CSV table of N, CA and C in Angstrom, one decimal:
chain,number,residue,atom,x,y,z
A,1,UNK,N,15.6,-4.0,-105.4
A,1,UNK,CA,16.8,-4.5,-104.7
A,1,UNK,C,17.3,-5.7,-105.3
A,2,UNK,N,18.5,-5.8,-105.6
A,2,UNK,CA,19.1,-7.1,-106.2
A,2,UNK,C,19.3,-8.1,-105.1
A,3,UNK,N,19.5,-9.3,-105.5
A,3,UNK,CA,19.8,-10.4,-104.5
A,3,UNK,C,21.1,-10.1,-103.8
A,4,UNK,N,22.1,-9.5,-104.5
A,4,UNK,CA,23.3,-9.2,-103.8
A,4,UNK,C,23.1,-8.1,-102.7
A,5,UNK,N,22.2,-7.2,-103.0
A,5,UNK,CA,21.8,-6.2,-102.0
A,5,UNK,C,21.1,-6.9,-100.8
A,6,UNK,N,20.2,-7.8,-101.0
A,6,UNK,CA,19.6,-8.5,-100.0
A,6,UNK,C,20.6,-9.3,-99.1
A,7,UNK,N,21.5,-9.9,-99.7
A,7,UNK,CA,22.5,-10.7,-99.0
A,7,UNK,C,23.3,-9.7,-98.1
A,8,UNK,N,23.8,-8.6,-98.7
A,8,UNK,CA,24.6,-7.7,-98.0
A,8,UNK,C,23.9,-7.0,-96.8
A,9,UNK,N,22.7,-6.6,-97.0
A,9,UNK,CA,21.9,-5.9,-96.0
A,9,UNK,C,21.3,-6.8,-94.9
A,10,UNK,N,20.8,-8.0,-95.3
A,10,UNK,CA,20.1,-8.8,-94.3
A,10,UNK,C,20.9,-10.1,-93.9
A,11,UNK,N,21.3,-10.8,-95.0
A,11,UNK,CA,21.9,-12.1,-94.7
A,11,UNK,C,23.3,-12.1,-94.2
A,12,UNK,N,24.1,-11.2,-94.6
A,12,UNK,CA,25.5,-11.2,-94.2
A,12,UNK,C,25.6,-11.0,-92.6
A,13,UNK,N,24.8,-10.0,-92.1
A,13,UNK,CA,24.9,-9.8,-90.6
A,13,UNK,C,24.4,-11.1,-89.9
A,14,UNK,N,23.3,-11.7,-90.4
A,14,UNK,CA,22.8,-12.9,-89.8
A,14,UNK,C,23.9,-14.0,-89.8
A,15,UNK,N,24.5,-14.2,-91.0
A,15,UNK,CA,25.5,-15.2,-91.1
A,15,UNK,C,26.7,-15.0,-90.2
A,16,UNK,N,27.2,-13.7,-90.1
A,16,UNK,CA,28.3,-13.4,-89.2
A,16,UNK,C,27.9,-13.6,-87.8
A,17,UNK,N,26.7,-13.2,-87.4
A,17,UNK,CA,26.3,-13.5,-86.0
A,17,UNK,C,26.2,-15.0,-85.7
A,18,UNK,N,25.7,-15.7,-86.7
A,18,UNK,CA,25.6,-17.2,-86.6
A,18,UNK,C,27.0,-17.8,-86.3
A,19,UNK,N,27.9,-17.3,-87.1
A,19,UNK,CA,29.3,-17.8,-86.9
A,19,UNK,C,29.8,-17.5,-85.5
A,20,UNK,N,29.5,-16.3,-85.0
A,20,UNK,CA,30.0,-15.9,-83.7
A,20,UNK,C,29.2,-16.5,-82.6
A,21,UNK,N,28.1,-17.2,-82.9
A,21,UNK,CA,27.3,-17.9,-81.9
A,21,UNK,C,26.3,-16.9,-81.2
A,22,UNK,N,25.9,-15.8,-81.9
A,22,UNK,CA,25.0,-14.8,-81.3
A,22,UNK,C,23.6,-14.9,-81.8
A,23,UNK,N,23.2,-16.0,-82.4
A,23,UNK,CA,21.8,-16.2,-82.8
A,23,UNK,C,21.2,-17.4,-82.1
A,24,UNK,N,19.9,-17.6,-82.3
A,24,UNK,CA,19.2,-18.8,-81.8
A,24,UNK,C,18.9,-19.7,-82.9
A,25,UNK,N,19.5,-19.5,-84.1
A,25,UNK,CA,19.2,-20.3,-85.2
A,25,UNK,C,19.8,-21.7,-85.2
A,26,UNK,N,19.0,-22.7,-85.6
A,26,UNK,CA,19.5,-24.1,-85.6
A,26,UNK,C,20.5,-24.3,-86.8
A,27,UNK,N,20.9,-25.5,-87.0
A,27,UNK,CA,21.8,-25.8,-88.2
A,27,UNK,C,21.2,-25.3,-89.5
A,28,UNK,N,22.1,-24.8,-90.3
A,28,UNK,CA,21.8,-24.3,-91.6
A,28,UNK,C,20.8,-23.1,-91.5
A,29,UNK,N,20.9,-22.4,-90.4
A,29,UNK,CA,20.1,-21.2,-90.2
A,29,UNK,C,18.6,-21.5,-90.1
A,30,UNK,N,18.3,-22.8,-89.9
A,30,UNK,CA,16.9,-23.2,-89.9
A,30,UNK,C,16.3,-23.5,-91.3
A,31,UNK,N,17.2,-23.5,-92.3
A,31,UNK,CA,16.7,-23.7,-93.7
A,31,UNK,C,16.9,-25.1,-94.2
A,32,UNK,N,16.0,-25.4,-95.2
A,32,UNK,CA,16.3,-26.7,-95.9
A,32,UNK,C,17.5,-26.5,-96.7
A,33,UNK,N,18.2,-27.6,-97.1
A,33,UNK,CA,19.5,-27.5,-97.8
A,33,UNK,C,19.4,-26.7,-99.0
A,34,UNK,N,18.4,-26.8,-99.8
A,34,UNK,CA,18.3,-26.0,-101.1
A,34,UNK,C,18.2,-24.5,-100.8
A,35,UNK,N,17.4,-24.2,-99.7
A,35,UNK,CA,17.2,-22.8,-99.3
A,35,UNK,C,18.5,-22.2,-98.8
A,36,UNK,N,19.2,-23.0,-98.0
A,36,UNK,CA,20.5,-22.7,-97.4
A,36,UNK,C,21.5,-22.4,-98.5
A,37,UNK,N,21.6,-23.3,-99.5
A,37,UNK,CA,22.5,-23.2,-100.6
A,37,UNK,C,22.3,-21.9,-101.4
A,38,UNK,N,21.0,-21.6,-101.6
A,38,UNK,CA,20.7,-20.4,-102.4
A,38,UNK,C,21.2,-19.1,-101.7
A,39,UNK,N,21.1,-19.1,-100.4
A,39,UNK,CA,21.6,-17.9,-99.7
A,39,UNK,C,23.1,-17.9,-99.6
A,40,UNK,N,23.7,-19.0,-99.1
A,40,UNK,CA,25.1,-19.1,-98.8
A,40,UNK,C,26.0,-19.1,-100.1
A,41,UNK,N,25.4,-19.5,-101.2
A,41,UNK,CA,26.2,-19.5,-102.4
A,41,UNK,C,26.6,-18.0,-102.8
A,42,UNK,N,25.9,-17.1,-102.3
A,42,UNK,CA,26.2,-15.7,-102.5
A,42,UNK,C,27.3,-15.2,-101.6
A,43,UNK,N,27.6,-15.9,-100.5
A,43,UNK,CA,28.6,-15.5,-99.6
A,43,UNK,C,29.6,-16.6,-99.5
A,44,UNK,N,30.2,-16.9,-100.6
A,44,UNK,CA,31.2,-18.0,-100.7
A,44,UNK,C,32.3,-18.0,-99.7
A,45,UNK,N,32.8,-16.8,-99.4
A,45,UNK,CA,33.8,-16.7,-98.4
A,45,UNK,C,33.5,-17.2,-97.0
A,46,UNK,N,32.2,-17.1,-96.7
A,46,UNK,CA,31.7,-17.6,-95.4
A,46,UNK,C,31.3,-19.0,-95.4
A,47,UNK,N,31.0,-19.5,-96.5
A,47,UNK,CA,30.4,-20.9,-96.6
A,47,UNK,C,31.1,-21.9,-95.8
A,48,UNK,N,32.4,-22.1,-95.9
A,48,UNK,CA,33.1,-23.1,-95.2
A,48,UNK,C,33.0,-22.9,-93.7
A,49,UNK,N,33.1,-21.7,-93.2
A,49,UNK,CA,33.0,-21.4,-91.8
A,49,UNK,C,31.6,-21.7,-91.3
A,50,UNK,N,30.6,-21.2,-92.1
A,50,UNK,CA,29.2,-21.5,-91.7
A,50,UNK,C,29.0,-23.0,-91.6
A,51,UNK,N,29.4,-23.8,-92.5
A,51,UNK,CA,29.2,-25.2,-92.5
A,51,UNK,C,29.8,-25.9,-91.3
A,52,UNK,N,30.9,-25.4,-90.8
A,52,UNK,CA,31.5,-26.0,-89.7
A,52,UNK,C,30.8,-25.6,-88.4
A,53,UNK,N,30.1,-24.5,-88.4
A,53,UNK,CA,29.4,-24.0,-87.2
A,53,UNK,C,28.1,-24.8,-86.9
A,54,UNK,N,27.6,-25.6,-87.9
A,54,UNK,CA,26.4,-26.3,-87.7
A,54,UNK,C,26.6,-27.5,-86.7
A,55,UNK,N,27.8,-27.9,-86.5
A,55,UNK,CA,28.0,-29.1,-85.7
A,55,UNK,C,28.0,-28.8,-84.2
A,56,UNK,N,27.9,-27.6,-83.8
A,56,UNK,CA,28.0,-27.3,-82.3
A,56,UNK,C,26.8,-28.0,-81.6
A,57,UNK,N,27.0,-28.3,-80.3
A,57,UNK,CA,26.0,-28.8,-79.5
A,57,UNK,C,24.8,-27.9,-79.3
A,58,UNK,N,25.2,-26.6,-79.2
A,58,UNK,CA,24.1,-25.6,-79.0
A,58,UNK,C,23.2,-25.6,-80.3
A,59,UNK,N,23.7,-25.7,-81.4
A,59,UNK,CA,22.9,-25.7,-82.6
A,59,UNK,C,22.0,-27.0,-82.7
A,60,UNK,N,22.5,-28.1,-82.2
A,60,UNK,CA,21.7,-29.3,-82.2
A,60,UNK,C,20.5,-29.1,-81.2
A,61,UNK,N,20.8,-28.4,-80.0
A,61,UNK,CA,19.7,-28.2,-79.1
A,61,UNK,C,18.7,-27.3,-79.7
A,62,UNK,N,19.1,-26.3,-80.5
A,62,UNK,CA,18.2,-25.4,-81.2
A,62,UNK,C,17.3,-26.2,-82.2
A,63,UNK,N,17.9,-27.2,-82.8
A,63,UNK,CA,17.2,-28.0,-83.7
A,63,UNK,C,16.1,-28.8,-83.0
A,64,UNK,N,16.5,-29.3,-81.8
A,64,UNK,CA,15.5,-30.1,-81.0
A,64,UNK,C,14.3,-29.2,-80.6
A,65,UNK,N,14.7,-27.9,-80.2
A,65,UNK,CA,13.6,-27.0,-79.8
A,65,UNK,C,12.7,-26.7,-81.0
A,66,UNK,N,13.3,-26.6,-82.2
A,66,UNK,CA,12.4,-26.4,-83.4
A,66,UNK,C,11.5,-27.6,-83.6
A,67,UNK,N,12.0,-28.8,-83.4
A,67,UNK,CA,11.2,-30.0,-83.6
A,67,UNK,C,10.1,-30.1,-82.6
A,68,UNK,N,10.3,-29.6,-81.4
A,68,UNK,CA,9.3,-29.7,-80.4
A,68,UNK,C,8.2,-28.6,-80.6
A,69,UNK,N,8.6,-27.6,-81.3
A,69,UNK,CA,7.6,-26.5,-81.5
A,69,UNK,C,7.3,-26.3,-83.0
A,70,UNK,N,7.2,-27.5,-83.7
A,70,UNK,CA,6.9,-27.5,-85.1
A,70,UNK,C,5.6,-26.8,-85.5
A,71,UNK,N,4.5,-27.0,-84.8
A,71,UNK,CA,3.2,-26.4,-85.1
A,71,UNK,C,3.4,-24.8,-85.1
A,72,UNK,N,4.0,-24.3,-84.0
A,72,UNK,CA,4.2,-22.9,-83.9
A,72,UNK,C,5.0,-22.4,-85.0
A,73,UNK,N,6.1,-23.1,-85.3
A,73,UNK,CA,7.0,-22.7,-86.4
A,73,UNK,C,6.3,-22.6,-87.7
A,74,UNK,N,5.5,-23.7,-88.0
A,74,UNK,CA,4.8,-23.7,-89.3
A,74,UNK,C,3.8,-22.6,-89.4
A,75,UNK,N,3.1,-22.3,-88.3
A,75,UNK,CA,2.1,-21.2,-88.3
A,75,UNK,C,2.7,-19.9,-88.6
A,76,UNK,N,3.9,-19.6,-87.9
A,76,UNK,CA,4.6,-18.4,-88.1
A,76,UNK,C,5.1,-18.3,-89.6
A,77,UNK,N,5.7,-19.4,-90.1
A,77,UNK,CA,6.2,-19.4,-91.4
A,77,UNK,C,5.1,-19.2,-92.4
A,78,UNK,N,4.0,-19.8,-92.2
A,78,UNK,CA,2.8,-19.7,-93.2
A,78,UNK,C,2.3,-18.2,-93.2
A,79,UNK,N,2.2,-17.6,-92.0
A,79,UNK,CA,1.8,-16.2,-91.9
A,79,UNK,C,2.7,-15.3,-92.7
A,80,UNK,N,4.0,-15.5,-92.6
A,80,UNK,CA,5.0,-14.7,-93.3
A,80,UNK,C,4.9,-15.0,-94.8
A,81,UNK,N,4.9,-16.2,-95.2
A,81,UNK,CA,4.8,-16.6,-96.6
A,81,UNK,C,3.5,-16.0,-97.3
A,82,UNK,N,2.4,-16.0,-96.5
A,82,UNK,CA,1.2,-15.5,-97.0
A,82,UNK,C,1.3,-14.0,-97.4
A,83,UNK,N,2.2,-13.3,-96.8
A,83,UNK,CA,2.4,-11.9,-97.0
A,83,UNK,C,3.7,-11.6,-97.7
A,84,UNK,N,4.3,-12.6,-98.4
A,84,UNK,CA,5.6,-12.4,-99.0
A,84,UNK,C,5.6,-11.5,-100.2
A,85,UNK,N,6.6,-10.8,-100.4
A,85,UNK,CA,6.8,-9.9,-101.6
A,85,UNK,C,7.3,-10.8,-102.7
A,86,UNK,N,6.5,-10.9,-103.8
A,86,UNK,CA,6.8,-11.9,-104.9
A,86,UNK,C,8.1,-11.4,-105.7
A,87,UNK,N,8.5,-10.2,-105.5
A,87,UNK,CA,9.7,-9.7,-106.2
A,87,UNK,C,11.0,-9.9,-105.4
A,88,UNK,N,10.9,-10.3,-104.2
A,88,UNK,CA,12.1,-10.5,-103.4
A,88,UNK,C,12.7,-11.9,-103.7
A,89,UNK,N,14.0,-12.0,-103.7
A,89,UNK,CA,14.7,-13.2,-104.1
A,89,UNK,C,14.7,-14.3,-103.0
A,90,UNK,N,14.5,-13.8,-101.7
A,90,UNK,CA,14.7,-14.8,-100.6
A,90,UNK,C,13.6,-14.7,-99.6
A,91,UNK,N,12.4,-14.4,-100.0
A,91,UNK,CA,11.3,-14.3,-99.0
A,91,UNK,C,11.0,-15.6,-98.3
A,92,UNK,N,11.1,-16.7,-99.0
A,92,UNK,CA,10.8,-18.0,-98.3
A,92,UNK,C,11.9,-18.3,-97.3
A,93,UNK,N,13.1,-18.0,-97.6
A,93,UNK,CA,14.2,-18.2,-96.6
A,93,UNK,C,14.0,-17.2,-95.4
A,94,UNK,N,13.6,-16.0,-95.7
A,94,UNK,CA,13.4,-15.0,-94.6
A,94,UNK,C,12.3,-15.5,-93.7
A,95,UNK,N,11.2,-16.1,-94.3
A,95,UNK,CA,10.1,-16.6,-93.5
A,95,UNK,C,10.6,-17.7,-92.6
A,96,UNK,N,11.4,-18.6,-93.1
A,96,UNK,CA,11.9,-19.7,-92.3
A,96,UNK,C,12.8,-19.2,-91.2
A,97,UNK,N,13.7,-18.3,-91.5
A,97,UNK,CA,14.7,-17.9,-90.5
A,97,UNK,C,14.0,-17.0,-89.4
A,98,UNK,N,13.1,-16.2,-89.9
A,98,UNK,CA,12.3,-15.3,-88.9
A,98,UNK,C,11.5,-16.2,-88.0
A,99,UNK,N,10.8,-17.2,-88.6
A,99,UNK,CA,10.0,-18.1,-87.7
A,99,UNK,C,10.9,-18.9,-86.7
A,100,UNK,N,12.1,-19.3,-87.1
A,100,UNK,CA,13.0,-19.9,-86.2
A,100,UNK,C,13.4,-18.9,-85.1
A,101,UNK,N,13.7,-17.7,-85.5
A,101,UNK,CA,14.1,-16.6,-84.6
A,101,UNK,C,13.0,-16.3,-83.5
A,102,UNK,N,11.8,-16.5,-83.9
A,102,UNK,CA,10.7,-16.2,-83.0
A,102,UNK,C,10.7,-17.2,-81.8
A,103,UNK,N,11.3,-18.3,-82.0
A,103,UNK,CA,11.3,-19.3,-80.9
A,103,UNK,C,12.4,-19.0,-79.9
A,104,UNK,N,13.2,-18.0,-80.1
A,104,UNK,CA,14.1,-17.5,-79.1
A,104,UNK,C,13.4,-16.7,-78.0
A,105,UNK,N,14.1,-16.3,-77.0
A,105,UNK,CA,13.5,-15.6,-75.9
A,105,UNK,C,14.0,-14.1,-75.7
A,106,UNK,N,14.7,-13.6,-76.7
A,106,UNK,CA,15.1,-12.2,-76.7
A,106,UNK,C,14.3,-11.5,-77.7
A,107,UNK,N,14.7,-10.2,-78.0
A,107,UNK,CA,14.1,-9.5,-79.1
A,107,UNK,C,14.4,-10.2,-80.4
A,108,UNK,N,13.5,-10.2,-81.3
A,108,UNK,CA,13.7,-11.0,-82.5
A,108,UNK,C,14.9,-10.5,-83.3
A,109,UNK,N,15.2,-9.3,-83.4
A,109,UNK,CA,16.4,-8.8,-84.1
A,109,UNK,C,17.6,-9.3,-83.4
A,110,UNK,N,17.7,-9.4,-82.1
A,110,UNK,CA,18.8,-10.0,-81.4
A,110,UNK,C,19.0,-11.5,-81.7
A,111,UNK,N,17.8,-12.2,-81.6
A,111,UNK,CA,17.9,-13.6,-81.8
A,111,UNK,C,18.3,-14.0,-83.2
A,112,UNK,N,18.0,-13.1,-84.2
A,112,UNK,CA,18.4,-13.3,-85.6
A,112,UNK,C,19.9,-12.9,-85.8
A,113,UNK,N,20.4,-12.1,-84.9
A,113,UNK,CA,21.8,-11.6,-85.0
A,113,UNK,C,21.9,-10.4,-85.9
A,114,UNK,N,20.8,-9.6,-86.0
A,114,UNK,CA,20.9,-8.4,-86.7
A,114,UNK,C,21.5,-7.3,-85.8
A,115,UNK,N,22.1,-6.3,-86.4
A,115,UNK,CA,22.8,-5.3,-85.6
A,115,UNK,C,21.9,-4.3,-84.8
A,116,UNK,N,20.6,-4.2,-85.3
A,116,UNK,CA,19.7,-3.3,-84.6
A,116,UNK,C,18.3,-3.6,-85.1
A,117,UNK,N,17.3,-3.1,-84.4
A,117,UNK,CA,15.9,-3.4,-84.8
A,117,UNK,C,15.5,-2.7,-86.1
A,118,UNK,N,16.0,-1.5,-86.4
A,118,UNK,CA,15.6,-1.0,-87.7
A,118,UNK,C,16.0,-1.9,-88.9
A,119,UNK,N,17.0,-2.7,-88.8
A,119,UNK,CA,17.4,-3.6,-89.9
A,119,UNK,C,16.3,-4.7,-90.0
A,120,UNK,N,15.8,-5.1,-88.9
A,120,UNK,CA,14.7,-6.1,-89.0
A,120,UNK,C,13.5,-5.5,-89.6
A,121,UNK,N,13.2,-4.2,-89.3
A,121,UNK,CA,12.0,-3.5,-89.9
A,121,UNK,C,12.2,-3.4,-91.4
A,122,UNK,N,13.5,-3.1,-91.8
A,122,UNK,CA,13.7,-3.0,-93.3
A,122,UNK,C,13.6,-4.4,-93.9
A,123,UNK,N,13.9,-5.4,-93.2
A,123,UNK,CA,13.7,-6.8,-93.7
A,123,UNK,C,12.2,-7.1,-93.9
A,124,UNK,N,11.4,-6.7,-92.9
A,124,UNK,CA,10.0,-6.8,-93.1
A,124,UNK,C,9.4,-6.0,-94.2
A,125,UNK,N,9.9,-4.7,-94.3
A,125,UNK,CA,9.5,-3.9,-95.4
A,125,UNK,C,9.7,-4.5,-96.8
A,126,UNK,N,10.9,-5.1,-96.9
A,126,UNK,CA,11.2,-5.7,-98.2
A,126,UNK,C,10.5,-7.1,-98.5
A,127,UNK,N,10.7,-8.0,-97.5
A,127,UNK,CA,10.2,-9.3,-97.7
A,127,UNK,C,8.7,-9.5,-97.5
A,128,UNK,N,8.1,-8.7,-96.5
A,128,UNK,CA,6.7,-8.8,-96.1
A,128,UNK,C,6.1,-7.5,-96.0
A,129,UNK,N,5.9,-6.7,-97.1
A,129,UNK,CA,5.5,-5.3,-97.0
A,129,UNK,C,4.1,-5.2,-96.4
A,130,UNK,N,3.2,-6.2,-96.7
A,130,UNK,CA,1.8,-6.0,-96.1
A,130,UNK,C,1.9,-6.1,-94.5
A,131,UNK,N,2.7,-7.0,-94.0
A,131,UNK,CA,2.9,-7.0,-92.6
A,131,UNK,C,3.5,-5.8,-92.0
A,132,UNK,N,4.5,-5.3,-92.8
A,132,UNK,CA,5.2,-4.1,-92.4
A,132,UNK,C,4.2,-2.9,-92.3
A,133,UNK,N,3.4,-2.8,-93.3
A,133,UNK,CA,2.4,-1.7,-93.3
A,133,UNK,C,1.3,-1.9,-92.2
A,134,UNK,N,1.0,-3.1,-91.9
A,134,UNK,CA,0.0,-3.4,-90.9
A,134,UNK,C,0.5,-3.0,-89.5
A,135,UNK,N,1.8,-3.1,-89.3
A,135,UNK,CA,2.4,-2.8,-88.0
A,135,UNK,C,2.6,-1.2,-87.9
A,136,UNK,N,1.5,-0.5,-88.1
A,136,UNK,CA,1.5,0.9,-88.1
A,136,UNK,C,1.8,1.6,-86.8
A,137,UNK,N,1.8,0.9,-85.7
A,137,UNK,CA,2.1,1.4,-84.4
A,137,UNK,C,3.4,1.0,-83.9
A,138,UNK,N,4.2,0.4,-84.8
A,138,UNK,CA,5.6,0.0,-84.5
A,138,UNK,C,5.7,-0.9,-83.3
A,139,UNK,N,4.8,-1.9,-83.3
A,139,UNK,CA,4.8,-3.0,-82.2
A,139,UNK,C,6.1,-3.8,-82.5
A,140,UNK,N,6.7,-4.3,-81.4
A,140,UNK,CA,7.8,-5.2,-81.6
A,140,UNK,C,7.4,-6.3,-82.5
A,141,UNK,N,8.3,-6.7,-83.4
A,141,UNK,CA,8.0,-7.7,-84.4
A,141,UNK,C,7.5,-9.0,-83.9
A,142,UNK,N,8.2,-9.6,-83.0
A,142,UNK,CA,7.8,-10.9,-82.5
A,142,UNK,C,6.4,-10.8,-81.9
A,143,UNK,N,6.1,-9.9,-81.1
A,143,UNK,CA,4.8,-9.7,-80.5
A,143,UNK,C,3.7,-9.4,-81.6
A,144,UNK,N,4.1,-8.7,-82.6
A,144,UNK,CA,3.2,-8.4,-83.7
A,144,UNK,C,2.8,-9.7,-84.4
A,145,UNK,N,3.8,-10.5,-84.7
A,145,UNK,CA,3.5,-11.8,-85.4
A,145,UNK,C,2.6,-12.7,-84.6
A,146,UNK,N,2.9,-12.8,-83.3
A,146,UNK,CA,2.0,-13.6,-82.4
A,146,UNK,C,0.6,-13.0,-82.3
A,147,UNK,N,0.5,-11.7,-82.3
A,147,UNK,CA,-0.8,-11.0,-82.2
A,147,UNK,C,-1.5,-11.4,-83.5
A,148,UNK,N,-0.8,-11.4,-84.7
A,148,UNK,CA,-1.5,-11.7,-85.9
A,148,UNK,C,-2.0,-13.1,-85.9
A,149,UNK,N,-1.2,-14.0,-85.3
A,149,UNK,CA,-1.7,-15.4,-85.2
A,149,UNK,C,-2.9,-15.5,-84.3
A,150,UNK,N,-2.9,-14.8,-83.2
A,150,UNK,CA,-3.9,-14.8,-82.2
A,150,UNK,C,-5.2,-14.2,-82.9
A,151,UNK,N,-5.1,-13.1,-83.6
A,151,UNK,CA,-6.2,-12.5,-84.2
A,151,UNK,C,-6.9,-13.4,-85.3
A,152,UNK,N,-6.1,-14.3,-85.8
A,152,UNK,CA,-6.6,-15.2,-86.8
A,152,UNK,C,-7.0,-16.6,-86.2
A,153,UNK,N,-7.3,-16.6,-84.9
A,153,UNK,CA,-7.8,-17.8,-84.3
A,153,UNK,C,-6.8,-18.7,-83.7
A,154,UNK,N,-5.5,-18.3,-83.6
A,154,UNK,CA,-4.5,-19.1,-83.0
A,154,UNK,C,-4.7,-19.1,-81.4
A,155,UNK,N,-3.9,-19.9,-80.8
A,155,UNK,CA,-4.0,-20.0,-79.3
A,155,UNK,C,-2.8,-19.3,-78.7
A,156,UNK,N,-2.4,-18.2,-79.2
A,156,UNK,CA,-1.3,-17.5,-78.7
A,156,UNK,C,-1.7,-16.3,-77.8
A,157,UNK,N,-0.8,-15.7,-77.1
A,157,UNK,CA,-1.0,-14.7,-76.2
A,157,UNK,C,-1.7,-13.4,-76.8
A,158,UNK,N,-2.9,-13.2,-76.4
A,158,UNK,CA,-3.7,-12.0,-76.7
A,158,UNK,C,-4.4,-11.6,-75.4
A,159,UNK,N,-3.8,-10.7,-74.6
A,159,UNK,CA,-4.2,-10.4,-73.3
A,159,UNK,C,-5.4,-9.5,-73.2
A,160,UNK,N,-5.6,-8.6,-74.2
A,160,UNK,CA,-6.7,-7.7,-74.1
A,160,UNK,C,-7.3,-7.5,-75.4
A,161,UNK,N,-8.6,-7.1,-75.4
A,161,UNK,CA,-9.3,-6.9,-76.7
A,161,UNK,C,-8.7,-5.7,-77.4
A,162,UNK,N,-8.1,-4.8,-76.8
A,162,UNK,CA,-7.5,-3.7,-77.4
A,162,UNK,C,-6.1,-3.4,-76.8
A,163,UNK,N,-5.1,-3.1,-77.6
A,163,UNK,CA,-3.8,-2.8,-77.0
A,163,UNK,C,-3.8,-1.7,-76.0
A,164,UNK,N,-4.7,-0.7,-76.2
A,164,UNK,CA,-4.7,0.5,-75.3
A,164,UNK,C,-5.2,0.1,-73.9
A,165,UNK,N,-5.9,-1.0,-73.8
A,165,UNK,CA,-6.5,-1.5,-72.6
A,165,UNK,C,-5.5,-2.5,-71.9
A,166,UNK,N,-4.5,-2.9,-72.6
A,166,UNK,CA,-3.7,-4.0,-72.1
A,166,UNK,C,-2.8,-3.5,-71.0
A,167,UNK,N,-2.6,-4.3,-69.9
A,167,UNK,CA,-1.8,-3.9,-68.8
A,167,UNK,C,-0.3,-4.0,-69.1
A,168,UNK,N,0.1,-4.7,-70.2
A,168,UNK,CA,1.5,-4.8,-70.5
A,168,UNK,C,1.8,-4.0,-71.8
A,169,UNK,N,1.1,-2.9,-72.0
A,169,UNK,CA,1.3,-2.1,-73.2
A,169,UNK,C,2.7,-1.7,-73.5
A,170,UNK,N,3.5,-1.3,-72.4
A,170,UNK,CA,4.9,-0.9,-72.6
A,170,UNK,C,5.8,-2.1,-73.1
A,171,UNK,N,5.4,-3.3,-72.8
A,171,UNK,CA,6.2,-4.4,-73.2
A,171,UNK,C,6.2,-4.6,-74.7
A,172,UNK,N,5.1,-4.2,-75.3
A,172,UNK,CA,4.9,-4.3,-76.8
A,172,UNK,C,5.4,-3.1,-77.5
A,173,UNK,N,5.2,-1.9,-76.9
A,173,UNK,CA,5.5,-0.7,-77.6
A,173,UNK,C,6.6,0.2,-77.1
A,174,UNK,N,7.2,-0.2,-76.0
A,174,UNK,CA,8.2,0.5,-75.3
A,174,UNK,C,9.5,0.5,-76.2
A,175,UNK,N,10.5,1.3,-75.8
A,175,UNK,CA,11.7,1.3,-76.5
A,175,UNK,C,12.5,0.0,-76.4
A,176,UNK,N,13.3,-0.4,-77.4
A,176,UNK,CA,14.1,-1.6,-77.3
A,176,UNK,C,15.5,-1.2,-77.2
A,177,UNK,N,16.0,-1.0,-76.1
A,177,UNK,CA,17.4,-0.7,-75.8
A,177,UNK,C,18.2,-2.0,-75.9
A,178,UNK,N,19.4,-1.9,-76.3
A,178,UNK,CA,20.3,-3.1,-76.3
A,178,UNK,C,20.5,-3.5,-74.9
């Protein structure tokens, strides 16, 4: 996949949703300036509009949330980067944005502004193929990531020793209707 394909398939929908205010992403999509420039330079037409949208009060609140939950953000990002596809052009940016999206309270694909969950799964398949393959039971992505952190000694929600025994099984594996 070329970087133009990556931008068209994953980043353009995220940027358009960001412009519309339909994401939980903080200023600059939660990216450092260099990472942000690498992505948005591919979408020159949107760049000016994107840059103006960072100034909203809502985005500043998202930035404050990110600052308050830095440890969680860093752990999520590190997990993703550890499993990054070295051939992808924007895996680090994807790790940052997905980690920011996990701090929202809706389904991850919605908080990122993607049009549907399968697009998020394709994003994982491209940027983080090991994690994609490990999610062989199609657990919701945000829950899957937190379960990975929990399984590696984190202090995140792991309610049962086995998913089959868990009383909230449907919350993780049920359908995700809009």
